[in-house]
Amino acid sequence: MCETNGSAASNGTNGSNGTNGTAPVRRSNPYQSNPGEFLSNVGRFKIIESTLREGEQFANAYFDTQTKINIAKALDAFGVDYIELTSPAASEQSRLDCIEICKLGLKAKILTHVRCDMRDVQMAIDTGVDGLDIVIGTSHFLREHSHGKDMAFITKAALEVVQYVKDKGIEVRFSSEDSFRSDLVDLLSLYNAVDKIGVNRVGIADTVGCASPRQVYELVRTLRGVVSCDIETHFHNDTGCAIANAFCALEAGATHVDTSVLGIGERNGITPLGGFLARMVVTSPDYVKSKYKLSMIKEIEDMVAEAVEINTPFNNPITGFCAFTHKAGIHAKAILNNPSTYEILNPEDFGLTRYVHFASRLTGWNAVKTRVTQLGLTMTDDQVKECTAKIKALADVRPIAIDDADSIIRSFHLNLQNVANNS
Amino acid sequence: MCETNGSAASNGTNGSNGTNGTAPVRRSNPYQSNPGEFLSNVGRFKIIESTLREGEQFANAYFDTQTKINIAKALDAFGVDYIELTSPAASEQSRLDCIEICKLGLKAKILTHVRCDMRDVQMAIDTGVDGLDIVIGTSHFLREHSHGKDMAFITKAALEVVQYVKDKGIEVRFSSEDSFRSDLVDLLSLYNAVDKIGVNRVGIADTVGCASPRQVYELVRTLRGVVSCDIETHFHNDTGCAIANAFCALEAGATHVDTSVLGIGERNGITPLGGFLARMVVTSPDYVKSKYKLSMIKEIEDMVAEAVEINTPFNNPITGFCAFTHKAGIHAKAILNNPSTYEILNPEDFGLTRYVHFASRLTGWNAVKTRVTQLGLTMTDDQVKECTAKIKALADVRPIAIDDADSIIRSFHLNLQNVANNS
């Protein structure tokens, strides 16, 4: 079973995992991500949280210093491994905010994201960050239309900058931009070169959101065989695959995943922190629950949503308003017997609760029966079925609220009593 | 390159594809979904649009008859292959609406989704639909906690029902529920049995949203070798992989994908129509553009969003308010030179437009220079750079609107003129 198997992937055991896992199905279904795959890091990944860098590139984002500090502290309390900040070269206030956040003394390491340019690098080092994320475009698109440099120049600049940052004794990552539209040989040669001089991480970035899961798996798996350093991955969501691509990158041996709260970033953004952890907690429940404070996801999302003046999407994993709402009759019936029938995520893991929707024409008598009990009333199954028919009849005419359904149940129950008393 | 390669996947040629594809990168990067894979249907898939079935199970959904008709007509005009409706057994109005929609004479085939139960099946056939989507739970969870039937019973019922529907001369699909937590041997045996008697499609359903892309690929590829009929797939989005899973299912040989507008459905829903087509138009632009009226996506999403009283998510692929907004200076610069640098989707394909955000501290002088030209003003590059510094300075203090930036530009330009006139 997905999550039980995932549990194994993360800790090699077949224990219960809090998302209703049980053994039988796991034994019966071999089509799961294989915990035996030595490449896979689905049970030991690190998060580079980029709400304060990629997220600041979101159309609506303007973070004043205090807001940045609040977000950084919340992410640190949540348990992210790294917090990435906008380049101090972007503006004077960006530089001052970098210095401020470095002074907070957070557990998370502070990174800033800078162009492969010695002036930007020096300015970044001077802010006191724990590490630099160096980036340069390598696709022919960016080489022609952005910085206009060739691969020889890029490699030379990369080696100079990486060596310089290493000599300063701080962490350094070197990433290409638009990796999936870059020449593979160029890419591997470049990464091989920076790996040889001891770069901490190389980065694969799907800057335009064109990559698909199996492409990601293939590229990362190949890179894993070329470099010995860590592999960071960054996925944009233009084609809706940012969470899946991050997952497949980990399966192929990537070690770090970039996220932002609610996925905010350039265009429609990147891998969202909450959605990514919904995927990972199903696959590696023990690792994820022991490392990240999942009950904070909602408050962190609310904090950022308010700061950038957006609403949490109705369909957001975990925190979408209906993520744990069950409506169709057959779903409601099974959920009431055992939540694991229609839930792979356990709302309690996120400090949230389940809701079984019974006030609609799709409802079933099992859902109504539960409501009858909740209202402290007593009916036979046949009576509940008759009452359910009345609810469906009204719901056929117009949308009905819980109150409407409750009224129908109560009046139906009242009639039953009157009939009993009068007989 | 992703989309050029995809173009090849869809039509075997290496033509330009309207999403800025060019040949060089394709030749240089082998890590793409391989058009040579004989299994892949990424260039010849069919859409089963389930907004009027799965979508009606969304917490907020209540569709009156006229709304259902409007949605059905819009989906038909858009070009979906099938429209799936709520079971007529759900309620009397659901039954009447089935009959009504069948009478519309749409190009799309009309399906309804019913339990593997002869009464429901007969009621469905009597509505005049073109086909039935039969479903029954096969996971041990559903067998124990929902219908309580064993596999022998399920197989017997499946064969009876499928044969009965076939004898009536209409299309029939047989699907398991919760396929990814079902016993693989049970699943393959069951599908093999219904395939032998000529079922039109078998369905794989990730009812709880637990599946990951490579699991989907493996399961569908195996099933592809066991049955000769079409393979329909249905993916819930609880862990954010519904679009990616549908894509990998097609790569493995699935023929049909279930979608709903904005992904509305039980809990946080299923593969969204728009997001799925964002993925597919990048991979198979010629096929998608020739078959589906992409410029209708926004109006269809707006129609459904209004009907169920939700907002289009800020980060929705294609139609999210910032899907084609570019903010960071280096992005803006490149986009202005050539949109394909940071766009894999062409907004014009969807009747939408690009916006380069220049009123922020992350802006660059190239973006400002474009704005200066848009405002009909003339400045040297040095003057634009000086003006850009003023914009960044204000944007450091508070969020600024386009008007603010325009004012700065205009006043800066005015000063230039005064200086010129006074000299």
PDB file of C-alpha atoms in Angstrom, chain A residues 1-3 20 22 25 28-33 37 56-63 68 86 90-94 115 140-142 145-146 177-178 180-184 207-215 217-219 222 238-241 243-244 247-248 251 262 264 266-268 275 278-279 282 310-311 313-317 321-323 325-328 330-331 333-334 337-338 340-345 357 361-362 392 395-399, chain B residues 1-3 20 22 25 28-33 37 56-63 68 86 90-94 115 140-142 145-146 177-178 180-184 207-215 217-219 222 238-241 243-244 247-248 251 262 264 266-268 275 278-279 282 310-311 313-317 321-323 325-328 330-331 333-334 337-338 340-345 357 361-362 392 395-399:
ATOM      1  CA  MET A   1       0.000   0.000   0.000  1.00  0.00           C
ATOM      2  CA  CYS A   2       1.267   3.442  -0.842  1.00  0.00           C
ATOM      3  CA  GLU A   3       1.915   4.790   2.597  1.00  0.00           C
ATOM      4  CA  ASN A  20      -4.159   4.096   8.321  1.00  0.00           C
ATOM      5  CA  THR A  22      -2.003  -1.995   7.147  1.00  0.00           C
ATOM      6  CA  VAL A  25      -2.266  -4.687   0.717  1.00  0.00           C
ATOM      7  CA  SER A  28      -0.176  -7.801  -2.495  1.00  0.00           C
ATOM      8  CA  ASN A  29       0.882  -4.864  -4.657  1.00  0.00           C
ATOM      9  CA  PRO A  30       4.414  -4.653  -6.060  1.00  0.00           C
ATOM     10  CA  TYR A  31       3.707  -1.430  -7.981  1.00  0.00           C
ATOM     11  CA  GLN A  32       5.034   0.989  -5.392  1.00  0.00           C
ATOM     12  CA  SER A  33       8.144   3.160  -5.261  1.00  0.00           C
ATOM     13  CA  GLU A  37      16.084   1.415  -4.701  1.00  0.00           C
ATOM     14  CA  GLU A  56       9.332  37.403  -3.569  1.00  0.00           C
ATOM     15  CA  GLN A  57       9.228  37.071  -7.369  1.00  0.00           C
ATOM     16  CA  PHE A  58       5.487  36.341  -7.129  1.00  0.00           C
ATOM     17  CA  ALA A  59       3.494  39.146  -8.776  1.00  0.00           C
ATOM     18  CA  ASN A  60       1.746  40.117  -5.514  1.00  0.00           C
ATOM     19  CA  ALA A  61       4.691  39.738  -3.175  1.00  0.00           C
ATOM     20  CA  TYR A  62       6.057  42.662  -1.240  1.00  0.00           C
ATOM     21  CA  PHE A  63       7.628  41.638   2.063  1.00  0.00           C
ATOM     22  CA  LYS A  68      10.320  38.549   6.278  1.00  0.00           C
ATOM     23  CA  THR A  86      16.545  37.367  -2.311  1.00  0.00           C
ATOM     24  CA  ALA A  90      18.500  43.254  -5.882  1.00  0.00           C
ATOM     25  CA  SER A  91      18.107  46.377  -3.744  1.00  0.00           C
ATOM     26  CA  GLU A  92      19.575  48.089  -0.690  1.00  0.00           C
ATOM     27  CA  GLN A  93      16.691  46.962   1.530  1.00  0.00           C
ATOM     28  CA  SER A  94      17.125  43.386   0.272  1.00  0.00           C
ATOM     29  CA  ARG A 115      24.035  35.487 -10.161  1.00  0.00           C
ATOM     30  CA  HIS A 140      20.760  28.260 -25.615  1.00  0.00           C
ATOM     31  CA  PHE A 141      17.724  30.495 -25.035  1.00  0.00           C
ATOM     32  CA  LEU A 142      19.290  32.188 -22.032  1.00  0.00           C
ATOM     33  CA  HIS A 145      18.833  36.218 -25.078  1.00  0.00           C
ATOM     34  CA  SER A 146      19.860  36.799 -21.460  1.00  0.00           C
ATOM     35  CA  GLU A 177      18.847  27.760 -15.024  1.00  0.00           C
ATOM     36  CA  ASP A 178      16.480  26.073 -17.466  1.00  0.00           C
ATOM     37  CA  PHE A 180      15.809  20.739 -19.045  1.00  0.00           C
ATOM     38  CA  ARG A 181      16.395  22.815 -22.166  1.00  0.00           C
ATOM     39  CA  SER A 182      20.168  22.833 -21.766  1.00  0.00           C
ATOM     40  CA  ASP A 183      22.604  20.691 -23.711  1.00  0.00           C
ATOM     41  CA  LEU A 184      23.063  17.536 -21.639  1.00  0.00           C
ATOM     42  CA  THR A 207      12.876  27.254 -14.772  1.00  0.00           C
ATOM     43  CA  VAL A 208      10.065  27.228 -17.341  1.00  0.00           C
ATOM     44  CA  GLY A 209       8.026  24.326 -15.933  1.00  0.00           C
ATOM     45  CA  CYS A 210       8.385  22.081 -18.982  1.00  0.00           C
ATOM     46  CA  ALA A 211       9.709  18.910 -17.347  1.00  0.00           C
ATOM     47  CA  SER A 212       7.674  15.735 -16.836  1.00  0.00           C
ATOM     48  CA  PRO A 213       8.229  13.194 -14.021  1.00  0.00           C
ATOM     49  CA  ARG A 214      10.021  10.479 -15.976  1.00  0.00           C
ATOM     50  CA  GLN A 215      12.264  13.050 -17.697  1.00  0.00           C
ATOM     51  CA  TYR A 217      13.940  10.834 -13.020  1.00  0.00           C
ATOM     52  CA  GLU A 218      16.193  10.108 -16.012  1.00  0.00           C
ATOM     53  CA  LEU A 219      18.167  13.363 -15.825  1.00  0.00           C
ATOM     54  CA  THR A 222      22.273  10.316 -14.784  1.00  0.00           C
ATOM     55  CA  ASP A 238       3.428  25.895 -15.332  1.00  0.00           C
ATOM     56  CA  THR A 239       2.243  22.441 -16.384  1.00  0.00           C
ATOM     57  CA  GLY A 240       1.080  21.331 -12.919  1.00  0.00           C
ATOM     58  CA  CYS A 241       3.849  18.788 -12.285  1.00  0.00           C
ATOM     59  CA  ILE A 243       5.169  18.297  -6.771  1.00  0.00           C
ATOM     60  CA  ALA A 244       5.421  15.102  -8.826  1.00  0.00           C
ATOM     61  CA  PHE A 247       9.116  13.463  -5.822  1.00  0.00           C
ATOM     62  CA  CYS A 248      10.627  11.727  -8.861  1.00  0.00           C
ATOM     63  CA  GLU A 251      13.458   8.809  -6.203  1.00  0.00           C
ATOM     64  CA  LEU A 262       1.636  27.894  -1.306  1.00  0.00           C
ATOM     65  CA  ILE A 264       4.336  31.381  -4.750  1.00  0.00           C
ATOM     66  CA  GLU A 266       7.479  33.684 -10.835  1.00  0.00           C
ATOM     67  CA  ARG A 267       4.335  33.103 -12.958  1.00  0.00           C
ATOM     68  CA  ASN A 268       2.217  30.424 -11.221  1.00  0.00           C
ATOM     69  CA  GLY A 275       1.527  19.993  -1.184  1.00  0.00           C
ATOM     70  CA  ALA A 278       1.306  15.868   1.566  1.00  0.00           C
ATOM     71  CA  ARG A 279       3.077  13.730  -1.050  1.00  0.00           C
ATOM     72  CA  VAL A 282       2.161   9.450   2.400  1.00  0.00           C
ATOM     73  CA  ILE A 310      -4.237  35.866  -1.972  1.00  0.00           C
ATOM     74  CA  ASN A 311      -6.687  33.174  -0.876  1.00  0.00           C
ATOM     75  CA  PRO A 313      -6.729  27.751  -3.351  1.00  0.00           C
ATOM     76  CA  PHE A 314      -9.996  25.861  -2.767  1.00  0.00           C
ATOM     77  CA  ASN A 315      -8.220  22.691  -3.918  1.00  0.00           C
ATOM     78  CA  ASN A 316      -4.978  23.126  -1.983  1.00  0.00           C
ATOM     79  CA  PRO A 317      -3.645  19.795  -0.662  1.00  0.00           C
ATOM     80  CA  PHE A 321     -11.405  24.027   2.581  1.00  0.00           C
ATOM     81  CA  CYS A 322     -12.735  20.703   1.298  1.00  0.00           C
ATOM     82  CA  ALA A 323      -9.557  18.574   1.463  1.00  0.00           C
ATOM     83  CA  THR A 325     -14.825  16.708   3.110  1.00  0.00           C
ATOM     84  CA  HIS A 326     -16.682  13.608   1.895  1.00  0.00           C
ATOM     85  CA  LYS A 327     -19.930  13.969  -0.003  1.00  0.00           C
ATOM     86  CA  ALA A 328     -21.075  11.060  -2.201  1.00  0.00           C
ATOM     87  CA  ILE A 330     -20.951   5.522  -0.946  1.00  0.00           C
ATOM     88  CA  HIS A 331     -17.926   7.533   0.175  1.00  0.00           C
ATOM     89  CA  LYS A 333     -20.793   5.229   4.219  1.00  0.00           C
ATOM     90  CA  ALA A 334     -17.284   3.795   3.960  1.00  0.00           C
ATOM     91  CA  ASN A 337     -16.884   2.713   8.885  1.00  0.00           C
ATOM     92  CA  ASN A 338     -13.170   3.356   8.392  1.00  0.00           C
ATOM     93  CA  SER A 340      -8.752   4.856   5.471  1.00  0.00           C
ATOM     94  CA  THR A 341     -11.263   3.750   2.829  1.00  0.00           C
ATOM     95  CA  TYR A 342     -11.245   7.175   1.187  1.00  0.00           C
ATOM     96  CA  GLU A 343      -8.427   9.013   2.957  1.00  0.00           C
ATOM     97  CA  ILE A 344      -4.707   8.587   2.389  1.00  0.00           C
ATOM     98  CA  LEU A 345      -3.953  11.606   4.568  1.00  0.00           C
ATOM     99  CA  HIS A 357     -21.237  16.099   3.949  1.00  0.00           C
ATOM    100  CA  ARG A 361     -28.880  14.812  -3.167  1.00  0.00           C
ATOM    101  CA  LEU A 362     -25.787  12.618  -3.405  1.00  0.00           C
ATOM    102  CA  LYS A 392     -32.684  14.093  -1.309  1.00  0.00           C
ATOM    103  CA  ALA A 395     -31.807  18.831  -2.302  1.00  0.00           C
ATOM    104  CA  ASP A 396     -33.101  18.102  -5.803  1.00  0.00           C
ATOM    105  CA  VAL A 397     -35.030  21.381  -5.770  1.00  0.00           C
ATOM    106  CA  ARG A 398     -32.354  23.682  -4.345  1.00  0.00           C
ATOM    107  CA  PRO A 399     -28.956  23.646  -2.580  1.00  0.00           C
TER     108      PRO A 399
ATOM    109  CA  MET B   1      13.358  20.486 -25.956  1.00  0.00           C
ATOM    110  CA  CYS B   2      10.240  19.531 -24.079  1.00  0.00           C
ATOM    111  CA  GLU B   3       7.618  20.822 -26.444  1.00  0.00           C
ATOM    112  CA  ASN B  20       8.541  28.636 -29.257  1.00  0.00           C
ATOM    113  CA  THR B  22      13.365  25.115 -32.004  1.00  0.00           C
ATOM    114  CA  VAL B  25      17.990  21.848 -27.976  1.00  0.00           C
ATOM    115  CA  SER B  28      21.070  17.983 -27.665  1.00  0.00           C
ATOM    116  CA  ASN B  29      18.918  16.568 -24.878  1.00  0.00           C
ATOM    117  CA  PRO B  30      17.909  12.911 -24.897  1.00  0.00           C
ATOM    118  CA  TYR B  31      16.067  13.150 -21.568  1.00  0.00           C
ATOM    119  CA  GLN B  32      12.585  13.670 -22.932  1.00  0.00           C
ATOM    120  CA  SER B  33       9.519  11.417 -23.044  1.00  0.00           C
ATOM    121  CA  GLU B  37       7.891   4.567 -27.146  1.00  0.00           C
ATOM    122  CA  GLU B  56     -20.959  17.232  -8.515  1.00  0.00           C
ATOM    123  CA  GLN B  57     -19.301  15.439  -5.583  1.00  0.00           C
ATOM    124  CA  PHE B  58     -17.376  18.648  -4.799  1.00  0.00           C
ATOM    125  CA  ALA B  59     -18.471  20.067  -1.446  1.00  0.00           C
ATOM    126  CA  ASN B  60     -19.814  23.298  -2.988  1.00  0.00           C
ATOM    127  CA  ALA B  61     -21.388  21.816  -6.083  1.00  0.00           C
ATOM    128  CA  TYR B  62     -25.108  22.078  -6.730  1.00  0.00           C
ATOM    129  CA  PHE B  63     -25.961  22.132 -10.424  1.00  0.00           C
ATOM    130  CA  LYS B  68     -25.743  21.313 -16.241  1.00  0.00           C
ATOM    131  CA  THR B  86     -24.021  11.623 -12.094  1.00  0.00           C
ATOM    132  CA  ALA B  90     -28.565   9.240  -7.120  1.00  0.00           C
ATOM    133  CA  SER B  91     -31.867  11.148  -7.195  1.00  0.00           C
ATOM    134  CA  GLU B  92     -34.961  11.640  -9.374  1.00  0.00           C
ATOM    135  CA  GLN B  93     -33.684  15.005 -10.680  1.00  0.00           C
ATOM    136  CA  SER B  94     -30.329  13.412 -11.512  1.00  0.00           C
ATOM    137  CA  ARG B 115     -22.444   1.088  -9.316  1.00  0.00           C
ATOM    138  CA  HIS B 140      -9.603  -4.763   0.841  1.00  0.00           C
ATOM    139  CA  PHE B 141     -10.615  -1.490   2.502  1.00  0.00           C
ATOM    140  CA  LEU B 142     -13.696  -1.100   0.350  1.00  0.00           C
ATOM    141  CA  HIS B 145     -15.925  -1.477   4.886  1.00  0.00           C
ATOM    142  CA  SER B 146     -18.067  -0.537   1.883  1.00  0.00           C
ATOM    143  CA  GLU B 177     -12.169   1.858  -7.244  1.00  0.00           C
ATOM    144  CA  ASP B 178      -8.979   2.447  -5.258  1.00  0.00           C
ATOM    145  CA  PHE B 180      -3.590   1.329  -6.310  1.00  0.00           C
ATOM    146  CA  ARG B 181      -4.498  -0.304  -3.009  1.00  0.00           C
ATOM    147  CA  SER B 182      -6.060  -3.361  -4.643  1.00  0.00           C
ATOM    148  CA  ASP B 183      -4.441  -6.768  -4.936  1.00  0.00           C
ATOM    149  CA  LEU B 184      -2.622  -6.720  -8.292  1.00  0.00           C
ATOM    150  CA  THR B 207      -9.602   7.045  -5.596  1.00  0.00           C
ATOM    151  CA  VAL B 208      -7.648   8.227  -2.555  1.00  0.00           C
ATOM    152  CA  GLY B 209      -4.888  10.151  -4.366  1.00  0.00           C
ATOM    153  CA  CYS B 210      -2.032   7.977  -3.096  1.00  0.00           C
ATOM    154  CA  ALA B 211      -0.359   7.075  -6.402  1.00  0.00           C
ATOM    155  CA  SER B 212       2.949   8.519  -7.607  1.00  0.00           C
ATOM    156  CA  PRO B 213       3.946   8.953 -11.277  1.00  0.00           C
ATOM    157  CA  ARG B 214       6.297   5.989 -11.631  1.00  0.00           C
ATOM    158  CA  GLN B 215       3.845   3.680  -9.801  1.00  0.00           C
ATOM    159  CA  TYR B 217       3.507   4.088 -15.219  1.00  0.00           C
ATOM    160  CA  GLU B 218       4.330   0.597 -13.939  1.00  0.00           C
ATOM    161  CA  LEU B 219       0.746  -0.432 -13.230  1.00  0.00           C
ATOM    162  CA  THR B 222       1.483  -3.998 -16.964  1.00  0.00           C
ATOM    163  CA  ASP B 238      -4.747  14.673  -2.477  1.00  0.00           C
ATOM    164  CA  THR B 239      -0.964  14.575  -2.865  1.00  0.00           C
ATOM    165  CA  GLY B 240      -0.806  17.039  -5.774  1.00  0.00           C
ATOM    166  CA  CYS B 241       0.143  14.520  -8.470  1.00  0.00           C
ATOM    167  CA  ILE B 243      -1.853  15.946 -13.606  1.00  0.00           C
ATOM    168  CA  ALA B 244       1.525  14.183 -13.567  1.00  0.00           C
ATOM    169  CA  PHE B 247       0.503  12.152 -18.066  1.00  0.00           C
ATOM    170  CA  CYS B 248       2.502   9.084 -16.984  1.00  0.00           C
ATOM    171  CA  GLU B 251       3.038   7.420 -21.521  1.00  0.00           C
ATOM    172  CA  LEU B 262     -10.710  23.279 -12.177  1.00  0.00           C
ATOM    173  CA  ILE B 264     -13.516  19.916  -8.689  1.00  0.00           C
ATOM    174  CA  GLU B 266     -14.509  14.702  -3.785  1.00  0.00           C
ATOM    175  CA  ARG B 267     -12.113  16.267  -1.261  1.00  0.00           C
ATOM    176  CA  ASN B 268      -9.644  18.476  -3.192  1.00  0.00           C
ATOM    177  CA  GLY B 275      -3.934  22.059 -16.021  1.00  0.00           C
ATOM    178  CA  ALA B 278      -1.259  22.839 -20.131  1.00  0.00           C
ATOM    179  CA  ARG B 279       0.833  19.683 -19.670  1.00  0.00           C
ATOM    180  CA  VAL B 282       3.658  21.370 -24.184  1.00  0.00           C
ATOM    181  CA  ILE B 310     -15.175  29.401  -5.772  1.00  0.00           C
ATOM    182  CA  ASN B 311     -12.330  31.563  -7.072  1.00  0.00           C
ATOM    183  CA  PRO B 313      -6.780  29.479  -7.674  1.00  0.00           C
ATOM    184  CA  PHE B 314      -4.149  32.223  -7.913  1.00  0.00           C
ATOM    185  CA  ASN B 315      -1.675  29.592  -9.107  1.00  0.00           C
ATOM    186  CA  ASN B 316      -3.929  27.810 -11.600  1.00  0.00           C
ATOM    187  CA  PRO B 317      -2.025  26.721 -14.724  1.00  0.00           C
ATOM    188  CA  PHE B 321      -3.930  35.692 -12.577  1.00  0.00           C
ATOM    189  CA  CYS B 322      -0.133  35.627 -12.684  1.00  0.00           C
ATOM    190  CA  ALA B 323       0.476  32.591 -14.946  1.00  0.00           C
ATOM    191  CA  THR B 325       3.429  37.588 -15.323  1.00  0.00           C
ATOM    192  CA  HIS B 326       7.201  38.066 -15.179  1.00  0.00           C
ATOM    193  CA  LYS B 327       8.750  40.038 -12.342  1.00  0.00           C
ATOM    194  CA  ALA B 328      12.441  39.471 -11.576  1.00  0.00           C
ATOM    195  CA  ILE B 330      16.728  39.005 -15.276  1.00  0.00           C
ATOM    196  CA  HIS B 331      13.474  37.272 -16.277  1.00  0.00           C
ATOM    197  CA  LYS B 333      15.075  41.287 -19.624  1.00  0.00           C
ATOM    198  CA  ALA B 334      15.127  37.900 -21.323  1.00  0.00           C
ATOM    199  CA  ASN B 337      14.184  39.708 -25.948  1.00  0.00           C
ATOM    200  CA  ASN B 338      12.445  36.376 -26.541  1.00  0.00           C
ATOM    201  CA  SER B 340      10.558  31.435 -25.025  1.00  0.00           C
ATOM    202  CA  THR B 341      13.373  32.155 -22.555  1.00  0.00           C
ATOM    203  CA  TYR B 342      10.977  31.930 -19.596  1.00  0.00           C
ATOM    204  CA  GLU B 343       7.743  30.661 -21.125  1.00  0.00           C
ATOM    205  CA  ILE B 344       6.935  27.126 -22.164  1.00  0.00           C
ATOM    206  CA  LEU B 345       3.287  28.043 -22.747  1.00  0.00           C
ATOM    207  CA  HIS B 357       5.973  43.398 -14.035  1.00  0.00           C
ATOM    208  CA  ARG B 361      12.400  46.376  -6.257  1.00  0.00           C
ATOM    209  CA  LEU B 362      13.243  43.240  -8.214  1.00  0.00           C
ATOM    210  CA  LYS B 392      13.702  50.447  -6.792  1.00  0.00           C
ATOM    211  CA  ALA B 395       9.692  49.995  -3.979  1.00  0.00           C
ATOM    212  CA  ASP B 396      12.071  49.332  -1.087  1.00  0.00           C
ATOM    213  CA  VAL B 397       9.960  51.546   1.158  1.00  0.00           C
ATOM    214  CA  ARG B 398       6.487  50.284   0.221  1.00  0.00           C
ATOM    215  CA  PRO B 399       4.654  48.196  -2.404  1.00  0.00           C
TER     216      PRO B 399
END
